[in-house]
Tab-separated table of C-alpha atoms and ligand atoms in Angstrom:
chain	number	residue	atom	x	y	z
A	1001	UNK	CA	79.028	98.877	73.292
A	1002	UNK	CA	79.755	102.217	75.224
A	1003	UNK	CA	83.338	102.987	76.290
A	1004	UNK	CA	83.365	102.160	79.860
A	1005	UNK	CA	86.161	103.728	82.476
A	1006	UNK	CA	87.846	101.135	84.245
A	1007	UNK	CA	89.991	102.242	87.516
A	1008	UNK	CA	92.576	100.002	88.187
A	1009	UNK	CA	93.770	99.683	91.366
A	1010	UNK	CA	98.046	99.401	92.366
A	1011	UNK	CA	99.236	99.759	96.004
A	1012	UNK	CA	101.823	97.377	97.022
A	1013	UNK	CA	104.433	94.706	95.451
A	1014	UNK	CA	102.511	92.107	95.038
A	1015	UNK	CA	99.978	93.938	93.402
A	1016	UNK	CA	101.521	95.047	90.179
A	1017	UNK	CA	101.970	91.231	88.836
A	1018	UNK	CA	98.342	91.018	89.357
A	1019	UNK	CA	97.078	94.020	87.888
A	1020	UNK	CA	99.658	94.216	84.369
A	1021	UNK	CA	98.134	91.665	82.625
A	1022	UNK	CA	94.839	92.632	83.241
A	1023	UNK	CA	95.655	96.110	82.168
A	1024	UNK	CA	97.902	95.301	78.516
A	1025	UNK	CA	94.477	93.146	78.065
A	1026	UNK	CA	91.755	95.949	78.500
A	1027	UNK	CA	94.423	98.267	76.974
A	1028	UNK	CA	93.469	96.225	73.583
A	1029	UNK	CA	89.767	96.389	73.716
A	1030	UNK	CA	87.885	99.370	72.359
A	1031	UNK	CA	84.806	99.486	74.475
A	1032	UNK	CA	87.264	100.349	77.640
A	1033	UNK	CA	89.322	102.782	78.786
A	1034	UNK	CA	92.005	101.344	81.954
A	1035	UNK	CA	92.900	104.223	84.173
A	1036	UNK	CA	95.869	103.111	86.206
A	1037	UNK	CA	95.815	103.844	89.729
A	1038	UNK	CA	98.525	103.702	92.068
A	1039	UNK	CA	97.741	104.667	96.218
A	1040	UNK	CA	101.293	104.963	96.741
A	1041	UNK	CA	101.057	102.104	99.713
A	1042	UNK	CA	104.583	101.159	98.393
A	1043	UNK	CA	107.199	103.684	97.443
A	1044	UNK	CA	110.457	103.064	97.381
A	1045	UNK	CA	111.645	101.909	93.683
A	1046	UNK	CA	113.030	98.911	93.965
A	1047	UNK	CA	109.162	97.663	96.031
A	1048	UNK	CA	107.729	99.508	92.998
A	1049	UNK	CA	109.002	101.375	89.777
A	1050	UNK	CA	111.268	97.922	88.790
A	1051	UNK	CA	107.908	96.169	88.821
A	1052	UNK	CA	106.211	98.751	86.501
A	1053	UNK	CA	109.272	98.663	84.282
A	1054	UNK	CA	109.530	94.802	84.566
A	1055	UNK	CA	105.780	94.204	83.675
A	1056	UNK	CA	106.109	96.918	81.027
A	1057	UNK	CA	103.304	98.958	82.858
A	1058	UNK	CA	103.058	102.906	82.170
A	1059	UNK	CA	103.561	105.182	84.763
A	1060	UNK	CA	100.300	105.464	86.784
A	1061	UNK	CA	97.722	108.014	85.438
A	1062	UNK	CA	96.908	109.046	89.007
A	1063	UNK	CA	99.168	108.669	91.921
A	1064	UNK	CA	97.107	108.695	95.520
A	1065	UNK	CA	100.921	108.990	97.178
A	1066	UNK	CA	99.855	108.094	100.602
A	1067	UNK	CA	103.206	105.961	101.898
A	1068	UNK	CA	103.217	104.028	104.669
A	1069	UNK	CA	101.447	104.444	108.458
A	1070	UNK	CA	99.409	102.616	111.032
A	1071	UNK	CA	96.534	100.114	109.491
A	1072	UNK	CA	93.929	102.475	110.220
A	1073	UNK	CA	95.827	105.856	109.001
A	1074	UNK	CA	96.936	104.233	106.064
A	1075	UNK	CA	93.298	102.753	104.960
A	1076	UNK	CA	91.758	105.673	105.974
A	1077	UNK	CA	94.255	107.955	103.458
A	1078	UNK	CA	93.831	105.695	100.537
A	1079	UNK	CA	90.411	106.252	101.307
A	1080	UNK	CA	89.927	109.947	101.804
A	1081	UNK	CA	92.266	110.713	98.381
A	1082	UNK	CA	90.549	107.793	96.381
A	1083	UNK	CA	87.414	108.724	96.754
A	1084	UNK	CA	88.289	112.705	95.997
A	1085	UNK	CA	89.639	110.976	92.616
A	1086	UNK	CA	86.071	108.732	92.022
A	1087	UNK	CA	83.833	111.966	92.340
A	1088	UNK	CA	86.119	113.893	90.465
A	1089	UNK	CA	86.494	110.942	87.769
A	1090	UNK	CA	83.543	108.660	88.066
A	1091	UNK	CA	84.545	105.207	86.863
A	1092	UNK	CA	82.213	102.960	85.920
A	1093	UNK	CA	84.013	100.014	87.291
A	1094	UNK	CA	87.086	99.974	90.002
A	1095	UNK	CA	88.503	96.639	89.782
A	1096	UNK	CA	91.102	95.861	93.050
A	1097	UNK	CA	93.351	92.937	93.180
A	1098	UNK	CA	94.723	90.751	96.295
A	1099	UNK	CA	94.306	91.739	100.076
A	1100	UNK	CA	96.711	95.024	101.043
A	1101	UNK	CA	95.019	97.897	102.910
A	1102	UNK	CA	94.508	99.766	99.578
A	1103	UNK	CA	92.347	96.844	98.079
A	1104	UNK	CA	90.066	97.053	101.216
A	1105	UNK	CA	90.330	100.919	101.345
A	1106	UNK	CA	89.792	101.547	97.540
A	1107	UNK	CA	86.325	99.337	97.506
A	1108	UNK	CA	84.633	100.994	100.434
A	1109	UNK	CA	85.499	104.778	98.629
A	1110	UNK	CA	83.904	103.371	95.632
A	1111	UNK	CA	81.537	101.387	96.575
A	1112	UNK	CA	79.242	104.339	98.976
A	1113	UNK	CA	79.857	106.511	95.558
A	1114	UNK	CA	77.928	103.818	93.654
A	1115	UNK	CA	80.539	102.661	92.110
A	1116	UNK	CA	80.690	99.191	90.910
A	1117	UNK	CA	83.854	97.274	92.210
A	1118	UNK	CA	85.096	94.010	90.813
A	1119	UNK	CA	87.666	91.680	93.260
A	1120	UNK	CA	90.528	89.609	91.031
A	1121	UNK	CA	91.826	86.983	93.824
A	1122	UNK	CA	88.794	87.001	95.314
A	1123	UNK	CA	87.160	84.296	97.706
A	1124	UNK	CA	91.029	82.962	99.771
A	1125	UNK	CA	90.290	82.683	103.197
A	1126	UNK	CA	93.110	81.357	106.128
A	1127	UNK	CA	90.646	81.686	108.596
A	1128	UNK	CA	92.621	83.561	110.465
A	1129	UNK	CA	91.290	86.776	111.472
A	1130	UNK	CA	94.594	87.641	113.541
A	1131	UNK	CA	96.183	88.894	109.880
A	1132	UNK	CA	95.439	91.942	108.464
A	1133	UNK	CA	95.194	90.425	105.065
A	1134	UNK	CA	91.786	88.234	106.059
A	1135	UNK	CA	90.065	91.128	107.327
A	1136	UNK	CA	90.989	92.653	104.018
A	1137	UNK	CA	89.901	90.137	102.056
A	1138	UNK	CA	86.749	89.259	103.662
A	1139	UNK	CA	85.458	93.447	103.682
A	1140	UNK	CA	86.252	93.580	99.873
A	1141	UNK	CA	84.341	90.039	98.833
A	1142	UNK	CA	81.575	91.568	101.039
A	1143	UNK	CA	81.407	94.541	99.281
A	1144	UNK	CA	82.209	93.770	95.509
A	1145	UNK	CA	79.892	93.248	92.674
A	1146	UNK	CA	82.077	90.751	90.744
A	1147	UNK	CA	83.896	88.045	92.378
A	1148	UNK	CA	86.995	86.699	90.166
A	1149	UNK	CA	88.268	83.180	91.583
A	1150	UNK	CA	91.399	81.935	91.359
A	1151	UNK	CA	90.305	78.030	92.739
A	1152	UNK	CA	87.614	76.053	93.530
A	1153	UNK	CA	88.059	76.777	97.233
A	1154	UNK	CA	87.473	80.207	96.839
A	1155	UNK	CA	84.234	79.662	95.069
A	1156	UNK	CA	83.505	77.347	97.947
A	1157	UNK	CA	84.390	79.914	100.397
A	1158	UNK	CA	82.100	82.365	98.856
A	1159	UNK	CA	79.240	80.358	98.555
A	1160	UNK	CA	79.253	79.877	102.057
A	1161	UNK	CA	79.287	83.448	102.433
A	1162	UNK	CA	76.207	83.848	101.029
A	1163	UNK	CA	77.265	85.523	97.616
A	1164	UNK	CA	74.993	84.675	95.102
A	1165	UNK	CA	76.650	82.398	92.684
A	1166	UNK	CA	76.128	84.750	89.543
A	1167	UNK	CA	78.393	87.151	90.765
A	1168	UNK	CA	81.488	84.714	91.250
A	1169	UNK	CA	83.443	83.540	88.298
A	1170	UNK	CA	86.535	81.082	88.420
A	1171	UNK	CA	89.114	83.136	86.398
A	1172	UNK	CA	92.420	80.901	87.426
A	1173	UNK	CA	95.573	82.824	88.916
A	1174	UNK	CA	96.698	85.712	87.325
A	1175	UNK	CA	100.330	85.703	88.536
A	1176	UNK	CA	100.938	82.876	86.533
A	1177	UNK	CA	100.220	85.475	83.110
A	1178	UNK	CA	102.608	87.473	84.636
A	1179	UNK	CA	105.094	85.015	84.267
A	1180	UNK	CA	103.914	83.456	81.176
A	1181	UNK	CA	104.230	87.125	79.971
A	1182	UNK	CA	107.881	87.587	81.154
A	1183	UNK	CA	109.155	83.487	80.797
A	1184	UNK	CA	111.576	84.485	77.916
A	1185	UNK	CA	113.368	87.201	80.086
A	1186	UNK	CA	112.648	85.352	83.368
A	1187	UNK	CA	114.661	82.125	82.236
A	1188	UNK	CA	117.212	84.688	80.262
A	1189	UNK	CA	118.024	86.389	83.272
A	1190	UNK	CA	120.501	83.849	85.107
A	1191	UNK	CA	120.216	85.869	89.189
A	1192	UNK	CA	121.895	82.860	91.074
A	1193	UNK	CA	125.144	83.607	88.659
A	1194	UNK	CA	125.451	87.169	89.696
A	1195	UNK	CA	125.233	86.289	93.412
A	1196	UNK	CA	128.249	83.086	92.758
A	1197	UNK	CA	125.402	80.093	93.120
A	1198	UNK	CA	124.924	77.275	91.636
A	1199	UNK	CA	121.405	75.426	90.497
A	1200	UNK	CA	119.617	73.776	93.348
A	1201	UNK	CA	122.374	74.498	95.625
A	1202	UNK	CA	120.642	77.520	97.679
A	1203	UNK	CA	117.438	78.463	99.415
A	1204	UNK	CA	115.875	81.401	98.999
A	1205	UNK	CA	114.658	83.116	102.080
A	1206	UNK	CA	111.653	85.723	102.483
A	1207	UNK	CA	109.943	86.898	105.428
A	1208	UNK	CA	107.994	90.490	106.203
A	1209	UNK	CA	104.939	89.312	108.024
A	1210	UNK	CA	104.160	90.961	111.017
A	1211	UNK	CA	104.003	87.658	113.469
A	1212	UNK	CA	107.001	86.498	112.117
A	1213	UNK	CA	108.975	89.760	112.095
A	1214	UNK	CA	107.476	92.479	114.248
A	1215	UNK	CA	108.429	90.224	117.932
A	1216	UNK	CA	111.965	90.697	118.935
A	1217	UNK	CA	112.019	87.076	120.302
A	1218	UNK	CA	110.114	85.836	117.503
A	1219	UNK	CA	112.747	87.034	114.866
A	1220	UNK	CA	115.653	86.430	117.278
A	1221	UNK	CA	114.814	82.482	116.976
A	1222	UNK	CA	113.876	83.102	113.348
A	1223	UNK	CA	117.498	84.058	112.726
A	1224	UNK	CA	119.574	81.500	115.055
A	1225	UNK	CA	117.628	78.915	112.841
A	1226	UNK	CA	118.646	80.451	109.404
A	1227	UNK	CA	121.962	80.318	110.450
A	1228	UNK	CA	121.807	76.969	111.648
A	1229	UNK	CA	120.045	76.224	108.206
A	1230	UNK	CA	123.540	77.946	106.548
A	1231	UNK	CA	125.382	75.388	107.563
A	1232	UNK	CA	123.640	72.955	105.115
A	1233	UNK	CA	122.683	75.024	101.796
A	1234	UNK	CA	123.535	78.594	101.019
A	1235	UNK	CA	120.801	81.434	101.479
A	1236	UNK	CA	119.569	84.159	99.501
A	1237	UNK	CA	117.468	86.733	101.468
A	1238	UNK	CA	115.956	89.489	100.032
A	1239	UNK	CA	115.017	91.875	102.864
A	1240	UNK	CA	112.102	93.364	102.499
A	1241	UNK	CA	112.224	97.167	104.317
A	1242	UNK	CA	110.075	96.333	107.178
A	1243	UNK	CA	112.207	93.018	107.758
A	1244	UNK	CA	115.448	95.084	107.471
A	1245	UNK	CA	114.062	97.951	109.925
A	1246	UNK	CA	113.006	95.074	112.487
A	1247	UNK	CA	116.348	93.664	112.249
A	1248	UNK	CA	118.069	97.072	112.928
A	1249	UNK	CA	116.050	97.504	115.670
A	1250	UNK	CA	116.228	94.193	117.335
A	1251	UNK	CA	120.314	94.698	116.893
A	1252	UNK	CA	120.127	91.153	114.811
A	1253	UNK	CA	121.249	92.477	111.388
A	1254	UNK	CA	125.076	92.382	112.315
A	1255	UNK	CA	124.774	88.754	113.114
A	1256	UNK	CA	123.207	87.773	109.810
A	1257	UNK	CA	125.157	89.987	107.884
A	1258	UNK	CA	128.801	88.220	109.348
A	1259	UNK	CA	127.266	84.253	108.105
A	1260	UNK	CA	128.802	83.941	104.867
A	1261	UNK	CA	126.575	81.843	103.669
A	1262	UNK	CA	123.794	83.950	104.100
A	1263	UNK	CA	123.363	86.560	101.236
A	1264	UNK	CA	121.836	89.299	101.967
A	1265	UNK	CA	119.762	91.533	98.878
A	1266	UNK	CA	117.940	94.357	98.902
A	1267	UNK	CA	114.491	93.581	97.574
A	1268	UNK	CA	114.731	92.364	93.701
A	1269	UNK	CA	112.743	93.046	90.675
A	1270	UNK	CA	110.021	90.525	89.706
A	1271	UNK	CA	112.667	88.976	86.874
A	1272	UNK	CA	115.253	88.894	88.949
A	1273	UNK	CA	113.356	86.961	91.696
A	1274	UNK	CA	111.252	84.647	89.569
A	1275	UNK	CA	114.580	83.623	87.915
A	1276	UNK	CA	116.031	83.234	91.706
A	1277	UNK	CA	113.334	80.985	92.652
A	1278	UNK	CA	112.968	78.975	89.775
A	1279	UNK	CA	116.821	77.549	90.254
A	1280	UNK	CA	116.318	77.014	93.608
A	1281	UNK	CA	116.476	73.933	95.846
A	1282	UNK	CA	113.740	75.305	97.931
A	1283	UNK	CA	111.965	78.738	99.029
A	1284	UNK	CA	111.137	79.963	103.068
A	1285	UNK	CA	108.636	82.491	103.148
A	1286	UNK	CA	105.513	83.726	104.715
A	1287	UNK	CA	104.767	85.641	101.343
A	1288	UNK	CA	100.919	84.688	99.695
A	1289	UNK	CA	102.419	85.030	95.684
A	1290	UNK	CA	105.253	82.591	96.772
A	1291	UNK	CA	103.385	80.052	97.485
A	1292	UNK	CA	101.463	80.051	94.303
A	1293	UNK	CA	104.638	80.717	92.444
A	1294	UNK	CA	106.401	77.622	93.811
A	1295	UNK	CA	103.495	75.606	93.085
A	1296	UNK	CA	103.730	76.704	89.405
A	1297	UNK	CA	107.665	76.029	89.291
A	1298	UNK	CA	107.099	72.859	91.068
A	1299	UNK	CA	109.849	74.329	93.604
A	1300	UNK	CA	109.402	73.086	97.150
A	1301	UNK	CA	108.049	75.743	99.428
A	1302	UNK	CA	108.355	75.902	103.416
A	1303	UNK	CA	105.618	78.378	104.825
A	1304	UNK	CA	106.023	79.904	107.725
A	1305	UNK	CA	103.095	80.393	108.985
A	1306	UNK	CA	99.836	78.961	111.057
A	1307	UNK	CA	97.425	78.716	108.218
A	1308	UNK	CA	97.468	80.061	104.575
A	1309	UNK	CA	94.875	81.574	102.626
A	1310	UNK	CA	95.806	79.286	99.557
A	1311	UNK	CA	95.466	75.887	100.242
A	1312	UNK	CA	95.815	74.506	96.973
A	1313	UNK	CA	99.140	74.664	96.947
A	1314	UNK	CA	99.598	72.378	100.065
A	1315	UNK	CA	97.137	69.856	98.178
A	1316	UNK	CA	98.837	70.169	94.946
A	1317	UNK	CA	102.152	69.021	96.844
A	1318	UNK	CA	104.729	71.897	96.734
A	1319	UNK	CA	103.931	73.451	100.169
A	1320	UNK	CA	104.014	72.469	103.616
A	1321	UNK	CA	103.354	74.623	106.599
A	1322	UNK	CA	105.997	74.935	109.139
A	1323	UNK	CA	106.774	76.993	112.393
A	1324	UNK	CA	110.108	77.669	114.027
A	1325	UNK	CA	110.289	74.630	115.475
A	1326	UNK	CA	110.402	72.537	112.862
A	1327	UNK	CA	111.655	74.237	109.787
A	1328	UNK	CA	114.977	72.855	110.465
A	1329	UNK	CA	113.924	69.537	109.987
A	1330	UNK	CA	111.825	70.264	107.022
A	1331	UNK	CA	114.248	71.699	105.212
A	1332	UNK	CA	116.707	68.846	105.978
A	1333	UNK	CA	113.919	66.795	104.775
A	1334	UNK	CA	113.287	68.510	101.385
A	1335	UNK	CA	117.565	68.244	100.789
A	1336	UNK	CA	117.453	64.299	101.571
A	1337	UNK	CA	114.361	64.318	98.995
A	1338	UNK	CA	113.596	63.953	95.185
A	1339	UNK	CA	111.613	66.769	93.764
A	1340	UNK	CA	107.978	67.473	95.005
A	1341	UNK	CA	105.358	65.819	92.169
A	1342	UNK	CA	103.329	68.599	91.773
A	1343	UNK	CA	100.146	68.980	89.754
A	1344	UNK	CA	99.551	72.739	88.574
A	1345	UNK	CA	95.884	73.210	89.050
A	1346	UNK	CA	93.046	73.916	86.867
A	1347	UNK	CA	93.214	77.650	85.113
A	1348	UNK	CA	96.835	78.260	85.731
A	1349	UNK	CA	97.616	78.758	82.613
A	1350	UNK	CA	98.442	82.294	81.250
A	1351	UNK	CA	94.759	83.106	79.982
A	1352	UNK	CA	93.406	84.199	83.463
A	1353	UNK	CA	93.599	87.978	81.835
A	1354	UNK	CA	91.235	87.016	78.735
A	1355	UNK	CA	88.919	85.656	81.331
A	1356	UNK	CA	89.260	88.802	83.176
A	1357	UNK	CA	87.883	90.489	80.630
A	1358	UNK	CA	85.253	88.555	78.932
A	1359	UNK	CA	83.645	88.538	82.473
A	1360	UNK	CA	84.068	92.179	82.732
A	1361	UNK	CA	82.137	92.985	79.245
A	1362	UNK	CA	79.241	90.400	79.945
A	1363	UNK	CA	78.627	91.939	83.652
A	1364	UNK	CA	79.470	95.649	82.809
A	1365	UNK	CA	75.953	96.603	83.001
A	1366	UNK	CA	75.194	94.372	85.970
A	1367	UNK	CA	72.833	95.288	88.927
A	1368	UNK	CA	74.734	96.832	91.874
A	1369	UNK	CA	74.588	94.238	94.819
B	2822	UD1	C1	102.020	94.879	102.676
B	2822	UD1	C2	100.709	94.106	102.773
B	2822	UD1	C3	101.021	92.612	102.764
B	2822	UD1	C4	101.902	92.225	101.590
B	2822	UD1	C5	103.155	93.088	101.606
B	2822	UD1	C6	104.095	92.798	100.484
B	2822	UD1	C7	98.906	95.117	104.086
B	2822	UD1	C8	98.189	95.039	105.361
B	2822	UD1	N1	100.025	94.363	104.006
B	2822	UD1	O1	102.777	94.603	103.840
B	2822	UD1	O2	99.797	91.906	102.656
B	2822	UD1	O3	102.247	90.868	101.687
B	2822	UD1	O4	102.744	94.472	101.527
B	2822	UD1	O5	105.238	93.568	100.601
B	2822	UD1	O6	98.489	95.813	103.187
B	2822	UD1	N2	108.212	100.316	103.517
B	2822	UD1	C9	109.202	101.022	102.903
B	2822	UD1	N3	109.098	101.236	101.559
B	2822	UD1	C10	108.055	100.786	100.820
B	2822	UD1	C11	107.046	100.067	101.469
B	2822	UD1	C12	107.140	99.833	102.805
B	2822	UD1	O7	110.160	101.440	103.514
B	2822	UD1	O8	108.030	101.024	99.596
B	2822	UD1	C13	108.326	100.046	104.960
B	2822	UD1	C14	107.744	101.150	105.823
B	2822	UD1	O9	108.481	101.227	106.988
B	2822	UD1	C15	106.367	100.586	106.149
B	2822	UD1	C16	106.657	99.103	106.237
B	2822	UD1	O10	107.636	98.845	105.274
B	2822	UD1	O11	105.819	101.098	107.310
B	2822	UD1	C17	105.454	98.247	105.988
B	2822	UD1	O12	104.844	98.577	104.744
B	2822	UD1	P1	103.255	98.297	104.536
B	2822	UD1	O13	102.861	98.581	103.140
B	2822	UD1	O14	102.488	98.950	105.611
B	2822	UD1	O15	103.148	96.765	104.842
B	2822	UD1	P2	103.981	95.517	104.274
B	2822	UD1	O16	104.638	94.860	105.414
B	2822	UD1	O17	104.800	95.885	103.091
């Protein structure tokens, strides 16, 4: 078989649990050579280096740097530097993972060079074309030559799309390698200790969506409920730097930061986080990965948001929707509870990575769509 040059694409957090397993796994086979790429979307260390160094990945072969901006001048960087990188390196695959501005940005540079592009998490759909993310997503499954599946709904939602059925394969979720990959440290690791908590006695709290966190009025009710919330079980919020800078601005920081039963982190690293929520009563978030991670830990999971992209995780019984009206009560409900009885579904199980790249050596040669 001839070597084939496979760009892999990095951008953002939640990108690097998705993209190091596939890399160690193409690292091992000798028909391909993994070139990791890294657009820069996220900078600051702790959003990115402690991932790389958590998920033992290399530092990235090329770096496109391009930081942060608005949608359009950050796609449109990613895409100007990328594709300077695909005509100066011409990869015979780029393979992009989740739904960030880079994944979008990185397909339609490679894709108008010729280049084939393969989508890991492809097919979610929240039907809701108010969030960057869906617009994303739905550009890059239009556009890609292989369609990796995490679910059966995502198959379903690409069949409906139109895209012929021999380009989609159901892979399973990839995040859950990540922490098969990392369970020994993950459960070694102990966070809730360092921060003076105790097993199921805390929530852990993340939020960095825009319609949750960009509204001053919006976050303002956001917070009086999390304190209210306080009262009842100790949080642990990781701020994320947009959430922090909204807070700052909308002069609510000082208000969290006197509830002493708030705790307030700086972003963590993936072990730190994973060992977090696995300990914890419940999670809050309006993250994608959370949701899929709670579903794995069979931790209950309070989304706040209108719709999500991965409804499995509501059907398999860990998740629930919410808004600011009634997250109080929910999570009153989930402390009066038992555990959720969750089911982990079908191909979350730690081999999503081998799949990965069985799929990738059967289809290298295949037709451009
Ligand atoms: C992005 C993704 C979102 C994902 C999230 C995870 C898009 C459209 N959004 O949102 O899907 O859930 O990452 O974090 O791609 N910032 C820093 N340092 C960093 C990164 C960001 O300070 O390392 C600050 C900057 O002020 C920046 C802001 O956060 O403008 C937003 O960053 P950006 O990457 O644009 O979007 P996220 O909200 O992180």
């Amino acid at each position: 078989m001839k070597l084939i040059k496979v760009h892999l694409v990095a951008a953002a957090r939640p990108n690097f649990m998705k993209v190091a397993p596939v890399y160690h796994a193409l690292k091992c086979e000798e028909w391909c050579q993994p070139v990791l790429v890294h657009t820069g979307q996220h900078y600051d260390a702790n959003m990115s280096e402690a991932f790389f160094r958590d998920l033992g990945l290399p530092a990235p072969d090329i770096n496109l740097g391009v930081g942060s901006g608005t949608h359009a001048e950050q796609t449109g960087s990613v895409m100007v530097q990328y594709e300077k990188v695909c005509v100066h390196e011409r990869p015979d695959w780029t393979i992009v993972v989740g739904d960030v501005n880079s994944t979008m940005a990185c397909t339609i540079a490679a894709k108008k060079l010729s280049i084939r592009v393969a989508h890991l998490e492809a097919g979610l759909r929240s039907n809701d074309r108010s969030m960057p993310e869906e617009l994303n997503r739905i550009v890059t499954d239009a556009l890609s030559d292989l369609l990796w599946t995490p679910s059966e709904d995502a198959n379903d939602n690409l069949r409906l799309e139109g895209v012929p059925a021999n380009r989609i394969a159901l892979v399973g979720n990839i995040m859950i390698d990540s922490y098969e990959l990392l369970r020994g440290r993950i459960e070694a690791e102990n966070a809730k200790e360092a921060l003076g908590l105790t097993d199921r006695e805390y929530a852990v709290v993340t939020l960095h969506r825009p319609a949750n966190v960009d509204q001053k009025e919006t976050l303002r009710l956001l917070v009086e409920k999390l304190v209210r919330i306080s009262t009842k079980i100790a949080l642990v919020f990781p701020l994320h730097p947009r959430t922090r800078q909204k807070l700052v601005d909308f002069d609510l920081l000082n208000w969290l930061e006197r509830v002493k039963s708030i705790r307030l982190v700086p972003p963590m690293s993936y072990i730190q986080f994973m060992s977090l929520v696995g300990s914890a009563r419940l999670v809050l978030t309006d993250s994608g990965g959370v949701q899929e991670e709670t579903t794995y830990l069979s931790i209950p999971c309070l989304t706040l948001r209108e719709s999500t992209e991965r409804p499995i995780t509501i059907s398999q019984g860990s998740n629930r929707l919410v808004s600011v009206d009634n997250v109080e009560a929910s999570v009153d409900g989930i402390i009066g509870e038992g555990g959720p009885r969750v089911s982990c579904p079908k191909m979350w199980d730690g081999h999503t990575a081998k799949r990965v790249v069985q799929s990738l050596k059967t289809n290298s040669d295949i037709d451009p769509r």
